[in-house]
Each structure stands twice: as C-alpha cells, then as structure tokens.
C-alpha cells in the first residue's frame, strides 16, 4: 500500500485566497466600501475577511480613520508581497487563457537594439494586417545561452549556429557608416572628412556582453578600414564615450552629443526622416556579418508563424 503523503504545513497554514484578495482591494482603495464594489461583494464580507486575517496574524493591518483606512507597518509589508503575488497569478492565468483562445501567440527573439530601433515602429503595420496574432518579444545579446524553457518561434540574429531544429534564412549584410544630427554637423564642419571626424566627440560601441557576435566594429576598426593611421587619439579628442548599449549611443547622437557609428538597418529610417545625417559617404560593408532569420522547423508550416516570417522578410526586401 502506498504511503500517504505528510500534511503540507506551509500550504495548510496559509491564509485563504479570498481573504488575501479582500485585503489587497481594501489596501488599494483605502476604503472597505469601494473595495467591496470592486470585488462585487458586500462591505460586510470585506470587513469579515479582513478581521479573520488580522486574527490569524494576531496584528492589525489597517488603522481605521472614519470612512478611510490606511495600512499599518505590518499591513504595508503584507500588501507589497500580496499585491505582487496576486498579479503574478493573474498574469499566469491570462497567458493560459490566451493560449486556449483563437489568437495565436508567437515568440520572437532579437537584440535590444533591433527591437528598439527597427521593430518597435514597424509592428503596428503587422498587427493591423494580423489581428489574430499576438507577439511576445524577447531581447538578448546572449543568443547561445537562452533560459531553460525559452524556445522562440523566430530569431533575428547575426549568430547563425544557434541550435538544432531551426531553419536559417539570410537577410542582409551589415553596413556601417558615421551619423550625427544636422545641427551637430553644422556646428562641426570638420566632420565632412574622415580625418576631421577623428577629433570629434565619438560615441563608441564597446564589446562587453557581445562576445557571441562574429564581428565587433568600433571607431578604431572603422578608421583602420579607411586609413590605417587614423586611430582614436588617447588624449587629443575633446571627448570619448563608449557603451555596450547601442540604443543609448543612437539616442545620444539624436541629442546632438556626438558622432556615432550607424548600422544601416537600424538607423536608415532616422536618416530618411532627416533626424540623422551622414557627414561622409564612406561606409564599411561587413561581408562576413550576415543577419539571419531563423525559424523553428516545427513551426515552418504553421500559418501564423509563416505570416510573421514572410512579413519580416518583406521588410528587408
């Protein structure tokens, strides 16, 4: 005969879900009547649940002042934990409900810069044409080390050898050129030559956290490609700033703070809008740096995933 499990004292000693829900509502609205209206119950039911919870904890959770209530120190500590826990439960149940609905939820994985500078302002067109598809976007620079249980339907990445089970579709070679605002160029006419750019405020992309990418292009690489004797000076430059957050560098360039290297697929729309300009025509085409779309082979024939794949590919054509 199988041995009966021992009682789970932690679960048995927990206050009821109904009491915690009443407590969170009362703390949120600071009024038992408004909490009752929000939960579609009577004010007496809220009062009873709160009182039972206070008796269980052997402490007061609220200070009653007329019609309003405010949290005690113990109440505040409980509210911070209870509100977050209830929200997590709600979000988990909503995700499960969405999975069972007529809508399809697809997971797309890309870099933070790609999501901010390329994807964000284009998604409205995809959603307009595909109202039955929801999208879950995950950003990372560590494409080879994903958290357990994360299996995106589609990757947009420069790393082509991610894992087995994904089909690879090349999209484009990366092209890099300097960019700044028209205002910054007007104030620094020397930027019209590669030699003049060297003494400008350079906003540089550093390699921290980017070791999984096959190409690391910074200002020294870009200068070396065009003229071997134009390295960034150690002390003569008026200012030098570097970050591994490419979106930050682009935003600083947009704020007239210097000259940044622009990856064409990420900044082209800003150049077309006139918000950024190319002070020189020189550019660097990275023949070995290819952006790929990688689709889970199990989803290759899925209609919703196919629509997302075709929409992404069409944007690069």
PDB file of C-alpha atoms in Angstrom:
ATOM      1  CA  UNK A   1       0.000   0.000   0.000  1.00  0.00           C
ATOM      2  CA  UNK A   2       1.286   3.438  -0.982  1.00  0.00           C
ATOM      3  CA  UNK A   3       2.239   5.627   1.937  1.00  0.00           C
ATOM      4  CA  UNK A   4       0.031   8.678   2.399  1.00  0.00           C
ATOM      5  CA  UNK A   5       1.885  11.983   1.955  1.00  0.00           C
ATOM      6  CA  UNK A   6       2.564  14.037   5.063  1.00  0.00           C
ATOM      7  CA  UNK A   7       0.413  17.158   5.527  1.00  0.00           C
ATOM      8  CA  UNK A   8       1.971  20.211   3.882  1.00  0.00           C
ATOM      9  CA  UNK A   9       2.138  22.572   6.819  1.00  0.00           C
ATOM     10  CA  UNK A  10       3.125  25.575   4.686  1.00  0.00           C
ATOM     11  CA  UNK A  11       0.068  25.201   2.467  1.00  0.00           C
ATOM     12  CA  UNK A  12      -2.226  24.393   5.379  1.00  0.00           C
ATOM     13  CA  UNK A  13      -1.131  27.444   7.345  1.00  0.00           C
ATOM     14  CA  UNK A  14      -1.567  29.929   4.517  1.00  0.00           C
ATOM     15  CA  UNK A  15      -4.471  32.391   4.786  1.00  0.00           C
ATOM     16  CA  UNK A  16      -7.280  31.925   2.293  1.00  0.00           C
ATOM     17  CA  UNK A  17      -7.041  33.339  -1.215  1.00  0.00           C
ATOM     18  CA  UNK A  18     -10.367  35.108  -0.712  1.00  0.00           C
ATOM     19  CA  UNK A  19      -9.065  36.881   2.392  1.00  0.00           C
ATOM     20  CA  UNK A  20      -5.883  37.998   0.614  1.00  0.00           C
ATOM     21  CA  UNK A  21      -7.881  39.310  -2.330  1.00  0.00           C
ATOM     22  CA  UNK A  22     -10.149  41.306   0.011  1.00  0.00           C
ATOM     23  CA  UNK A  23      -7.105  42.669   1.854  1.00  0.00           C
ATOM     24  CA  UNK A  24      -5.371  43.793  -1.363  1.00  0.00           C
ATOM     25  CA  UNK A  25      -8.553  45.512  -2.583  1.00  0.00           C
ATOM     26  CA  UNK A  26      -9.045  47.308   0.743  1.00  0.00           C
ATOM     27  CA  UNK A  27      -5.411  48.433   0.795  1.00  0.00           C
ATOM     28  CA  UNK A  28      -5.591  49.599  -2.809  1.00  0.00           C
ATOM     29  CA  UNK A  29      -8.775  51.655  -2.446  1.00  0.00           C
ATOM     30  CA  UNK A  30      -8.266  52.637   1.224  1.00  0.00           C
ATOM     31  CA  UNK A  31     -11.945  52.082   1.798  1.00  0.00           C
ATOM     32  CA  UNK A  32     -13.855  48.887   2.561  1.00  0.00           C
ATOM     33  CA  UNK A  33     -16.955  50.023   0.641  1.00  0.00           C
ATOM     34  CA  UNK A  34     -15.008  50.800  -2.547  1.00  0.00           C
ATOM     35  CA  UNK A  35     -13.135  47.504  -2.167  1.00  0.00           C
ATOM     36  CA  UNK A  36     -16.469  45.674  -1.919  1.00  0.00           C
ATOM     37  CA  UNK A  37     -17.749  47.407  -5.054  1.00  0.00           C
ATOM     38  CA  UNK A  38     -14.568  46.472  -6.929  1.00  0.00           C
ATOM     39  CA  UNK A  39     -14.967  42.800  -5.984  1.00  0.00           C
ATOM     40  CA  UNK A  40     -18.765  42.759  -6.370  1.00  0.00           C
ATOM     41  CA  UNK A  41     -19.357  41.681  -2.755  1.00  0.00           C
ATOM     42  CA  UNK A  42     -20.819  43.355   0.310  1.00  0.00           C
ATOM     43  CA  UNK A  43     -18.930  45.667   2.606  1.00  0.00           C
ATOM     44  CA  UNK A  44     -19.670  43.277   5.451  1.00  0.00           C
ATOM     45  CA  UNK A  45     -17.925  40.464   3.564  1.00  0.00           C
ATOM     46  CA  UNK A  46     -14.799  42.594   3.139  1.00  0.00           C
ATOM     47  CA  UNK A  47     -14.797  43.549   6.823  1.00  0.00           C
ATOM     48  CA  UNK A  48     -15.220  39.915   7.871  1.00  0.00           C
ATOM     49  CA  UNK A  49     -12.358  38.695   5.642  1.00  0.00           C
ATOM     50  CA  UNK A  50     -10.034  41.432   6.899  1.00  0.00           C
ATOM     51  CA  UNK A  51     -10.916  40.724  10.516  1.00  0.00           C
ATOM     52  CA  UNK A  52     -10.271  36.997  10.091  1.00  0.00           C
ATOM     53  CA  UNK A  53      -6.907  37.775   8.515  1.00  0.00           C
ATOM     54  CA  UNK A  54      -5.964  40.097  11.387  1.00  0.00           C
ATOM     55  CA  UNK A  55      -6.954  37.450  13.933  1.00  0.00           C
ATOM     56  CA  UNK A  56      -4.886  34.868  12.055  1.00  0.00           C
ATOM     57  CA  UNK A  57      -1.837  37.180  12.038  1.00  0.00           C
ATOM     58  CA  UNK A  58      -2.519  38.471  15.547  1.00  0.00           C
ATOM     59  CA  UNK A  59      -1.922  42.047  14.419  1.00  0.00           C
ATOM     60  CA  UNK A  60      -3.838  44.947  12.954  1.00  0.00           C
ATOM     61  CA  UNK A  61      -3.373  45.564   9.240  1.00  0.00           C
ATOM     62  CA  UNK A  62      -5.332  48.831   8.991  1.00  0.00           C
ATOM     63  CA  UNK A  63      -5.813  51.978  11.009  1.00  0.00           C
ATOM     64  CA  UNK A  64      -9.477  52.953  10.735  1.00  0.00           C
ATOM     65  CA  UNK A  65      -9.988  56.704  10.366  1.00  0.00           C
ATOM     66  CA  UNK A  66     -13.611  57.440   9.532  1.00  0.00           C
ATOM     67  CA  UNK A  67     -14.541  56.065   6.139  1.00  0.00           C
ATOM     68  CA  UNK A  68     -10.943  55.652   5.012  1.00  0.00           C
ATOM     69  CA  UNK A  69      -8.374  53.159   6.199  1.00  0.00           C
ATOM     70  CA  UNK A  70      -4.602  53.244   5.985  1.00  0.00           C
ATOM     71  CA  UNK A  71      -2.087  50.469   6.337  1.00  0.00           C
ATOM     72  CA  UNK A  72      -0.086  49.782   9.450  1.00  0.00           C
ATOM     73  CA  UNK A  73       3.594  48.831   9.124  1.00  0.00           C
ATOM     74  CA  UNK A  74       2.592  45.159   9.122  1.00  0.00           C
ATOM     75  CA  UNK A  75      -0.136  45.864   6.578  1.00  0.00           C
ATOM     76  CA  UNK A  76       2.317  47.620   4.274  1.00  0.00           C
ATOM     77  CA  UNK A  77       4.730  44.671   4.375  1.00  0.00           C
ATOM     78  CA  UNK A  78       1.925  42.229   3.588  1.00  0.00           C
ATOM     79  CA  UNK A  79       0.458  44.419   0.835  1.00  0.00           C
ATOM     80  CA  UNK A  80       3.787  44.680  -1.024  1.00  0.00           C
ATOM     81  CA  UNK A  81       4.105  40.885  -1.136  1.00  0.00           C
ATOM     82  CA  UNK A  82       0.421  40.043  -1.661  1.00  0.00           C
ATOM     83  CA  UNK A  83      -0.165  42.506  -4.494  1.00  0.00           C
ATOM     84  CA  UNK A  84       2.803  41.188  -6.482  1.00  0.00           C
ATOM     85  CA  UNK A  85       1.806  37.567  -5.875  1.00  0.00           C
ATOM     86  CA  UNK A  86      -1.783  38.137  -6.990  1.00  0.00           C
ATOM     87  CA  UNK A  87      -0.599  39.973 -10.107  1.00  0.00           C
ATOM     88  CA  UNK A  88       1.716  37.064 -10.962  1.00  0.00           C
ATOM     89  CA  UNK A  89      -1.162  34.611 -10.554  1.00  0.00           C
ATOM     90  CA  UNK A  90      -3.399  36.789 -12.742  1.00  0.00           C
ATOM     91  CA  UNK A  91      -0.782  37.100 -15.479  1.00  0.00           C
ATOM     92  CA  UNK A  92      -0.120  33.338 -15.482  1.00  0.00           C
ATOM     93  CA  UNK A  93      -3.822  32.540 -15.802  1.00  0.00           C
ATOM     94  CA  UNK A  94      -4.222  35.117 -18.572  1.00  0.00           C
ATOM     95  CA  UNK A  95      -1.358  33.560 -20.514  1.00  0.00           C
ATOM     96  CA  UNK A  96      -3.018  30.149 -20.225  1.00  0.00           C
ATOM     97  CA  UNK A  97      -6.366  31.588 -21.310  1.00  0.00           C
ATOM     98  CA  UNK A  98      -4.773  33.289 -24.327  1.00  0.00           C
ATOM     99  CA  UNK A  99      -3.145  30.017 -25.381  1.00  0.00           C
ATOM    100  CA  UNK A 100      -6.611  28.429 -25.471  1.00  0.00           C
ATOM    101  CA  UNK A 101      -8.195  31.320 -27.374  1.00  0.00           C
ATOM    102  CA  UNK A 102      -8.497  31.790 -31.122  1.00  0.00           C
ATOM    103  CA  UNK A 103      -5.488  34.115 -31.097  1.00  0.00           C
ATOM    104  CA  UNK A 104      -2.004  32.786 -31.721  1.00  0.00           C
ATOM    105  CA  UNK A 105       0.899  34.000 -29.601  1.00  0.00           C
ATOM    106  CA  UNK A 106       4.291  33.858 -31.293  1.00  0.00           C
ATOM    107  CA  UNK A 107       7.669  34.415 -29.637  1.00  0.00           C
ATOM    108  CA  UNK A 108      10.295  36.464 -31.462  1.00  0.00           C
ATOM    109  CA  UNK A 109      13.854  36.818 -30.145  1.00  0.00           C
ATOM    110  CA  UNK A 110      16.201  39.613 -31.231  1.00  0.00           C
ATOM    111  CA  UNK A 111      18.763  42.045 -29.819  1.00  0.00           C
ATOM    112  CA  UNK A 112      17.667  45.017 -27.673  1.00  0.00           C
ATOM    113  CA  UNK A 113      18.855  47.462 -30.344  1.00  0.00           C
ATOM    114  CA  UNK A 114      16.908  45.648 -33.056  1.00  0.00           C
ATOM    115  CA  UNK A 115      13.701  45.694 -31.020  1.00  0.00           C
ATOM    116  CA  UNK A 116      14.034  49.394 -30.141  1.00  0.00           C
ATOM    117  CA  UNK A 117      15.361  50.867 -33.378  1.00  0.00           C
ATOM    118  CA  UNK A 118      13.880  48.572 -36.038  1.00  0.00           C
ATOM    119  CA  UNK A 119      10.951  46.549 -34.723  1.00  0.00           C
ATOM    120  CA  UNK A 120       9.062  48.946 -32.470  1.00  0.00           C
ATOM    121  CA  UNK A 121       7.899  51.450 -35.094  1.00  0.00           C
ATOM    122  CA  UNK A 122       7.003  48.763 -37.650  1.00  0.00           C
ATOM    123  CA  UNK A 123       4.897  46.425 -35.517  1.00  0.00           C
ATOM    124  CA  UNK A 124       1.730  48.487 -35.870  1.00  0.00           C
ATOM    125  CA  UNK A 125       1.639  47.506 -39.546  1.00  0.00           C
ATOM    126  CA  UNK A 126       1.977  43.818 -38.694  1.00  0.00           C
ATOM    127  CA  UNK A 127      -0.763  43.940 -36.068  1.00  0.00           C
ATOM    128  CA  UNK A 128      -3.081  45.839 -38.399  1.00  0.00           C
ATOM    129  CA  UNK A 129      -2.721  43.109 -41.003  1.00  0.00           C
ATOM    130  CA  UNK A 130      -2.760  40.245 -38.470  1.00  0.00           C
ATOM    131  CA  UNK A 131      -5.304  40.984 -35.716  1.00  0.00           C
ATOM    132  CA  UNK A 132      -5.417  37.283 -34.744  1.00  0.00           C
ATOM    133  CA  UNK A 133      -1.725  37.147 -33.786  1.00  0.00           C
ATOM    134  CA  UNK A 134      -0.160  38.305 -30.527  1.00  0.00           C
ATOM    135  CA  UNK A 135       3.593  38.727 -30.247  1.00  0.00           C
ATOM    136  CA  UNK A 136       5.938  38.015 -27.342  1.00  0.00           C
ATOM    137  CA  UNK A 137       9.306  39.725 -27.963  1.00  0.00           C
ATOM    138  CA  UNK A 138      12.364  38.564 -26.006  1.00  0.00           C
ATOM    139  CA  UNK A 139      15.586  40.566 -26.288  1.00  0.00           C
ATOM    140  CA  UNK A 140      19.083  39.299 -25.556  1.00  0.00           C
ATOM    141  CA  UNK A 141      22.713  39.602 -26.615  1.00  0.00           C
ATOM    142  CA  UNK A 142      23.348  36.039 -25.417  1.00  0.00           C
ATOM    143  CA  UNK A 143      21.659  34.047 -28.165  1.00  0.00           C
ATOM    144  CA  UNK A 144      23.645  30.897 -27.430  1.00  0.00           C
ATOM    145  CA  UNK A 145      22.636  30.787 -23.755  1.00  0.00           C
ATOM    146  CA  UNK A 146      18.856  31.072 -23.501  1.00  0.00           C
ATOM    147  CA  UNK A 147      16.986  30.467 -20.265  1.00  0.00           C
ATOM    148  CA  UNK A 148      15.511  26.973 -19.864  1.00  0.00           C
ATOM    149  CA  UNK A 149      12.059  26.649 -21.384  1.00  0.00           C
ATOM    150  CA  UNK A 150      12.535  29.563 -23.822  1.00  0.00           C
ATOM    151  CA  UNK A 151      12.133  28.273 -27.376  1.00  0.00           C
ATOM    152  CA  UNK A 152      11.380  31.218 -29.674  1.00  0.00           C
ATOM    153  CA  UNK A 153       9.480  30.605 -32.867  1.00  0.00           C
ATOM    154  CA  UNK A 154      11.726  33.039 -34.747  1.00  0.00           C
ATOM    155  CA  UNK A 155      15.187  34.501 -34.106  1.00  0.00           C
ATOM    156  CA  UNK A 156      16.600  37.607 -35.773  1.00  0.00           C
ATOM    157  CA  UNK A 157      20.321  37.332 -35.145  1.00  0.00           C
ATOM    158  CA  UNK A 158      23.808  37.523 -36.553  1.00  0.00           C
ATOM    159  CA  UNK A 159      24.615  34.208 -34.855  1.00  0.00           C
ATOM    160  CA  UNK A 160      23.741  31.514 -37.366  1.00  0.00           C
ATOM    161  CA  UNK A 161      24.709  28.351 -35.447  1.00  0.00           C
ATOM    162  CA  UNK A 162      22.206  28.741 -32.616  1.00  0.00           C
ATOM    163  CA  UNK A 163      20.886  25.245 -32.025  1.00  0.00           C
ATOM    164  CA  UNK A 164      19.490  22.286 -33.907  1.00  0.00           C
ATOM    165  CA  UNK A 165      15.905  22.448 -35.065  1.00  0.00           C
ATOM    166  CA  UNK A 166      15.987  25.912 -36.698  1.00  0.00           C
ATOM    167  CA  UNK A 167      15.963  26.746 -40.403  1.00  0.00           C
ATOM    168  CA  UNK A 168      18.283  29.598 -41.447  1.00  0.00           C
ATOM    169  CA  UNK A 169      17.318  32.329 -43.916  1.00  0.00           C
ATOM    170  CA  UNK A 170      19.958  35.026 -44.694  1.00  0.00           C
ATOM    171  CA  UNK A 171      18.547  38.547 -44.786  1.00  0.00           C
ATOM    172  CA  UNK A 172      21.354  41.053 -45.450  1.00  0.00           C
ATOM    173  CA  UNK A 173      24.988  42.014 -44.883  1.00  0.00           C
ATOM    174  CA  UNK A 174      25.580  44.686 -42.275  1.00  0.00           C
ATOM    175  CA  UNK A 175      26.670  48.140 -43.436  1.00  0.00           C
ATOM    176  CA  UNK A 176      28.140  50.695 -41.018  1.00  0.00           C
ATOM    177  CA  UNK A 177      28.643  54.456 -41.500  1.00  0.00           C
ATOM    178  CA  UNK A 178      29.005  57.554 -39.277  1.00  0.00           C
ATOM    179  CA  UNK A 179      25.884  59.532 -38.314  1.00  0.00           C
ATOM    180  CA  UNK A 180      25.080  62.678 -36.376  1.00  0.00           C
ATOM    181  CA  UNK A 181      22.344  65.295 -36.361  1.00  0.00           C
ATOM    182  CA  UNK A 182      22.210  68.120 -38.911  1.00  0.00           C
ATOM    183  CA  UNK A 183      22.690  70.567 -36.025  1.00  0.00           C
ATOM    184  CA  UNK A 184      25.830  68.805 -34.831  1.00  0.00           C
ATOM    185  CA  UNK A 185      27.265  68.698 -38.360  1.00  0.00           C
ATOM    186  CA  UNK A 186      26.569  72.406 -38.835  1.00  0.00           C
ATOM    187  CA  UNK A 187      28.459  73.173 -35.616  1.00  0.00           C
ATOM    188  CA  UNK A 188      31.354  70.883 -36.639  1.00  0.00           C
ATOM    189  CA  UNK A 189      32.044  71.318 -40.368  1.00  0.00           C
ATOM    190  CA  UNK A 190      35.305  69.377 -39.969  1.00  0.00           C
ATOM    191  CA  UNK A 191      33.188  66.212 -39.895  1.00  0.00           C
ATOM    192  CA  UNK A 192      32.914  66.353 -43.686  1.00  0.00           C
ATOM    193  CA  UNK A 193      36.225  64.424 -43.878  1.00  0.00           C
ATOM    194  CA  UNK A 194      37.328  61.197 -42.260  1.00  0.00           C
ATOM    195  CA  UNK A 195      40.388  62.996 -40.894  1.00  0.00           C
ATOM    196  CA  UNK A 196      38.210  65.660 -39.280  1.00  0.00           C
ATOM    197  CA  UNK A 197      35.983  63.114 -37.570  1.00  0.00           C
ATOM    198  CA  UNK A 198      38.867  61.796 -35.513  1.00  0.00           C
ATOM    199  CA  UNK A 199      38.888  64.908 -33.328  1.00  0.00           C
ATOM    200  CA  UNK A 200      35.143  64.957 -32.775  1.00  0.00           C
ATOM    201  CA  UNK A 201      33.165  63.641 -29.805  1.00  0.00           C
ATOM    202  CA  UNK A 202      32.994  59.948 -30.653  1.00  0.00           C
ATOM    203  CA  UNK A 203      30.208  57.747 -29.313  1.00  0.00           C
ATOM    204  CA  UNK A 204      31.629  54.234 -29.431  1.00  0.00           C
ATOM    205  CA  UNK A 205      30.213  50.720 -29.127  1.00  0.00           C
ATOM    206  CA  UNK A 206      32.229  48.591 -26.717  1.00  0.00           C
ATOM    207  CA  UNK A 207      32.306  44.778 -26.838  1.00  0.00           C
ATOM    208  CA  UNK A 208      31.073  43.998 -23.306  1.00  0.00           C
ATOM    209  CA  UNK A 209      28.451  41.248 -23.477  1.00  0.00           C
ATOM    210  CA  UNK A 210      28.805  40.978 -27.263  1.00  0.00           C
ATOM    211  CA  UNK A 211      31.333  38.113 -27.426  1.00  0.00           C
ATOM    212  CA  UNK A 212      28.857  35.862 -29.214  1.00  0.00           C
ATOM    213  CA  UNK A 213      28.833  38.137 -32.267  1.00  0.00           C
ATOM    214  CA  UNK A 214      31.278  37.310 -35.032  1.00  0.00           C
ATOM    215  CA  UNK A 215      32.110  40.951 -35.784  1.00  0.00           C
ATOM    216  CA  UNK A 216      32.846  43.769 -33.339  1.00  0.00           C
ATOM    217  CA  UNK A 217      33.069  47.136 -35.073  1.00  0.00           C
ATOM    218  CA  UNK A 218      34.129  50.217 -33.140  1.00  0.00           C
ATOM    219  CA  UNK A 219      35.627  53.531 -34.224  1.00  0.00           C
ATOM    220  CA  UNK A 220      39.191  52.166 -34.324  1.00  0.00           C
ATOM    221  CA  UNK A 221      38.073  49.373 -36.662  1.00  0.00           C
ATOM    222  CA  UNK A 222      36.146  51.799 -38.849  1.00  0.00           C
ATOM    223  CA  UNK A 223      39.058  54.265 -39.070  1.00  0.00           C
ATOM    224  CA  UNK A 224      41.531  51.454 -39.748  1.00  0.00           C
ATOM    225  CA  UNK A 225      39.402  50.225 -42.633  1.00  0.00           C
ATOM    226  CA  UNK A 226      39.577  53.626 -44.346  1.00  0.00           C
ATOM    227  CA  UNK A 227      43.010  54.872 -43.309  1.00  0.00           C
ATOM    228  CA  UNK A 228      45.433  52.869 -41.175  1.00  0.00           C
ATOM    229  CA  UNK A 229      46.975  55.894 -39.432  1.00  0.00           C
ATOM    230  CA  UNK A 230      43.694  57.267 -38.087  1.00  0.00           C
ATOM    231  CA  UNK A 231      43.327  55.684 -34.668  1.00  0.00           C
ATOM    232  CA  UNK A 232      41.364  57.385 -31.895  1.00  0.00           C
ATOM    233  CA  UNK A 233      43.871  59.667 -30.105  1.00  0.00           C
ATOM    234  CA  UNK A 234      44.438  58.859 -26.452  1.00  0.00           C
ATOM    235  CA  UNK A 235      44.180  62.429 -25.178  1.00  0.00           C
ATOM    236  CA  UNK A 236      43.664  64.864 -28.037  1.00  0.00           C
ATOM    237  CA  UNK A 237      39.994  64.055 -28.701  1.00  0.00           C
ATOM    238  CA  UNK A 238      37.633  66.506 -26.964  1.00  0.00           C
ATOM    239  CA  UNK A 239      35.633  63.637 -25.526  1.00  0.00           C
ATOM    240  CA  UNK A 240      35.243  59.896 -25.954  1.00  0.00           C
ATOM    241  CA  UNK A 241      32.259  57.881 -24.729  1.00  0.00           C
ATOM    242  CA  UNK A 242      31.638  54.164 -25.043  1.00  0.00           C
ATOM    243  CA  UNK A 243      28.805  51.832 -24.084  1.00  0.00           C
ATOM    244  CA  UNK A 244      27.601  48.349 -24.967  1.00  0.00           C
ATOM    245  CA  UNK A 245      24.049  49.762 -25.190  1.00  0.00           C
ATOM    246  CA  UNK A 246      23.686  50.703 -28.851  1.00  0.00           C
ATOM    247  CA  UNK A 247      20.268  52.310 -28.359  1.00  0.00           C
ATOM    248  CA  UNK A 248      21.876  54.683 -25.838  1.00  0.00           C
ATOM    249  CA  UNK A 249      24.531  55.712 -28.383  1.00  0.00           C
ATOM    250  CA  UNK A 250      21.906  56.449 -31.034  1.00  0.00           C
ATOM    251  CA  UNK A 251      19.842  58.474 -28.584  1.00  0.00           C
ATOM    252  CA  UNK A 252      22.916  60.491 -27.583  1.00  0.00           C
ATOM    253  CA  UNK A 253      23.605  61.188 -31.261  1.00  0.00           C
ATOM    254  CA  UNK A 254      19.974  62.320 -31.669  1.00  0.00           C
ATOM    255  CA  UNK A 255      20.515  64.649 -28.705  1.00  0.00           C
ATOM    256  CA  UNK A 256      23.420  66.389 -30.510  1.00  0.00           C
ATOM    257  CA  UNK A 257      26.035  64.868 -28.212  1.00  0.00           C
ATOM    258  CA  UNK A 258      28.425  63.482 -30.786  1.00  0.00           C
ATOM    259  CA  UNK A 259      29.143  61.222 -33.725  1.00  0.00           C
ATOM    260  CA  UNK A 260      28.036  57.585 -33.678  1.00  0.00           C
ATOM    261  CA  UNK A 261      28.518  54.622 -35.965  1.00  0.00           C
ATOM    262  CA  UNK A 262      25.226  53.793 -37.621  1.00  0.00           C
ATOM    263  CA  UNK A 263      24.251  50.263 -38.562  1.00  0.00           C
ATOM    264  CA  UNK A 264      22.259  50.881 -41.715  1.00  0.00           C
ATOM    265  CA  UNK A 265      19.308  48.611 -40.923  1.00  0.00           C
ATOM    266  CA  UNK A 266      18.900  50.296 -37.521  1.00  0.00           C
ATOM    267  CA  UNK A 267      19.363  53.984 -38.421  1.00  0.00           C
ATOM    268  CA  UNK A 268      18.286  54.189 -42.069  1.00  0.00           C
ATOM    269  CA  UNK A 269      14.781  55.390 -41.151  1.00  0.00           C
ATOM    270  CA  UNK A 270      16.291  58.159 -38.999  1.00  0.00           C
ATOM    271  CA  UNK A 271      18.447  59.262 -41.938  1.00  0.00           C
ATOM    272  CA  UNK A 272      15.442  59.164 -44.269  1.00  0.00           C
ATOM    273  CA  UNK A 273      13.496  61.302 -41.791  1.00  0.00           C
ATOM    274  CA  UNK A 274      16.351  63.818 -41.666  1.00  0.00           C
ATOM    275  CA  UNK A 275      16.868  63.352 -37.940  1.00  0.00           C
ATOM    276  CA  UNK A 276      20.350  61.975 -38.613  1.00  0.00           C
ATOM    277  CA  UNK A 277      22.730  62.687 -41.488  1.00  0.00           C
ATOM    278  CA  UNK A 278      25.802  61.015 -42.922  1.00  0.00           C
ATOM    279  CA  UNK A 279      28.656  63.556 -42.770  1.00  0.00           C
ATOM    280  CA  UNK A 280      30.800  61.459 -45.156  1.00  0.00           C
ATOM    281  CA  UNK A 281      29.956  58.963 -47.879  1.00  0.00           C
ATOM    282  CA  UNK A 282      32.432  56.349 -46.667  1.00  0.00           C
ATOM    283  CA  UNK A 283      30.907  53.171 -45.242  1.00  0.00           C
ATOM    284  CA  UNK A 284      32.003  49.716 -44.182  1.00  0.00           C
ATOM    285  CA  UNK A 285      30.248  46.627 -45.559  1.00  0.00           C
ATOM    286  CA  UNK A 286      30.775  43.598 -43.350  1.00  0.00           C
ATOM    287  CA  UNK A 287      30.902  40.688 -45.789  1.00  0.00           C
ATOM    288  CA  UNK A 288      31.126  38.119 -43.002  1.00  0.00           C
ATOM    289  CA  UNK A 289      28.422  39.700 -40.826  1.00  0.00           C
ATOM    290  CA  UNK A 290      25.068  38.433 -42.023  1.00  0.00           C
ATOM    291  CA  UNK A 291      21.764  38.959 -40.269  1.00  0.00           C
ATOM    292  CA  UNK A 292      19.639  35.822 -40.331  1.00  0.00           C
ATOM    293  CA  UNK A 293      16.038  34.954 -39.740  1.00  0.00           C
ATOM    294  CA  UNK A 294      15.923  31.572 -38.021  1.00  0.00           C
ATOM    295  CA  UNK A 295      12.580  29.812 -37.730  1.00  0.00           C
ATOM    296  CA  UNK A 296      11.764  26.791 -35.596  1.00  0.00           C
ATOM    297  CA  UNK A 297      11.443  23.975 -38.122  1.00  0.00           C
ATOM    298  CA  UNK A 298       8.409  22.642 -36.234  1.00  0.00           C
ATOM    299  CA  UNK A 299       6.651  25.948 -36.952  1.00  0.00           C
ATOM    300  CA  UNK A 300       7.780  26.303 -40.562  1.00  0.00           C
ATOM    301  CA  UNK A 301       4.382  25.171 -41.865  1.00  0.00           C
ATOM    302  CA  UNK A 302       2.349  26.965 -39.178  1.00  0.00           C
ATOM    303  CA  UNK A 303       0.197  29.625 -40.932  1.00  0.00           C
ATOM    304  CA  UNK A 304       0.570  32.310 -38.241  1.00  0.00           C
ATOM    305  CA  UNK A 305       4.321  31.804 -37.911  1.00  0.00           C
ATOM    306  CA  UNK A 306       4.609  31.790 -41.690  1.00  0.00           C
ATOM    307  CA  UNK A 307       2.872  35.157 -41.893  1.00  0.00           C
ATOM    308  CA  UNK A 308       5.303  36.661 -39.364  1.00  0.00           C
ATOM    309  CA  UNK A 309       8.265  35.179 -41.248  1.00  0.00           C
ATOM    310  CA  UNK A 310       7.028  36.491 -44.618  1.00  0.00           C
ATOM    311  CA  UNK A 311       6.292  39.930 -43.133  1.00  0.00           C
ATOM    312  CA  UNK A 312       9.803  40.207 -41.669  1.00  0.00           C
ATOM    313  CA  UNK A 313      11.485  39.059 -44.878  1.00  0.00           C
ATOM    314  CA  UNK A 314       9.436  41.508 -46.949  1.00  0.00           C
ATOM    315  CA  UNK A 315      10.594  44.409 -44.765  1.00  0.00           C
ATOM    316  CA  UNK A 316      14.203  43.698 -45.800  1.00  0.00           C
ATOM    317  CA  UNK A 317      13.463  43.319 -49.469  1.00  0.00           C
TER     318      UNK A 317
END
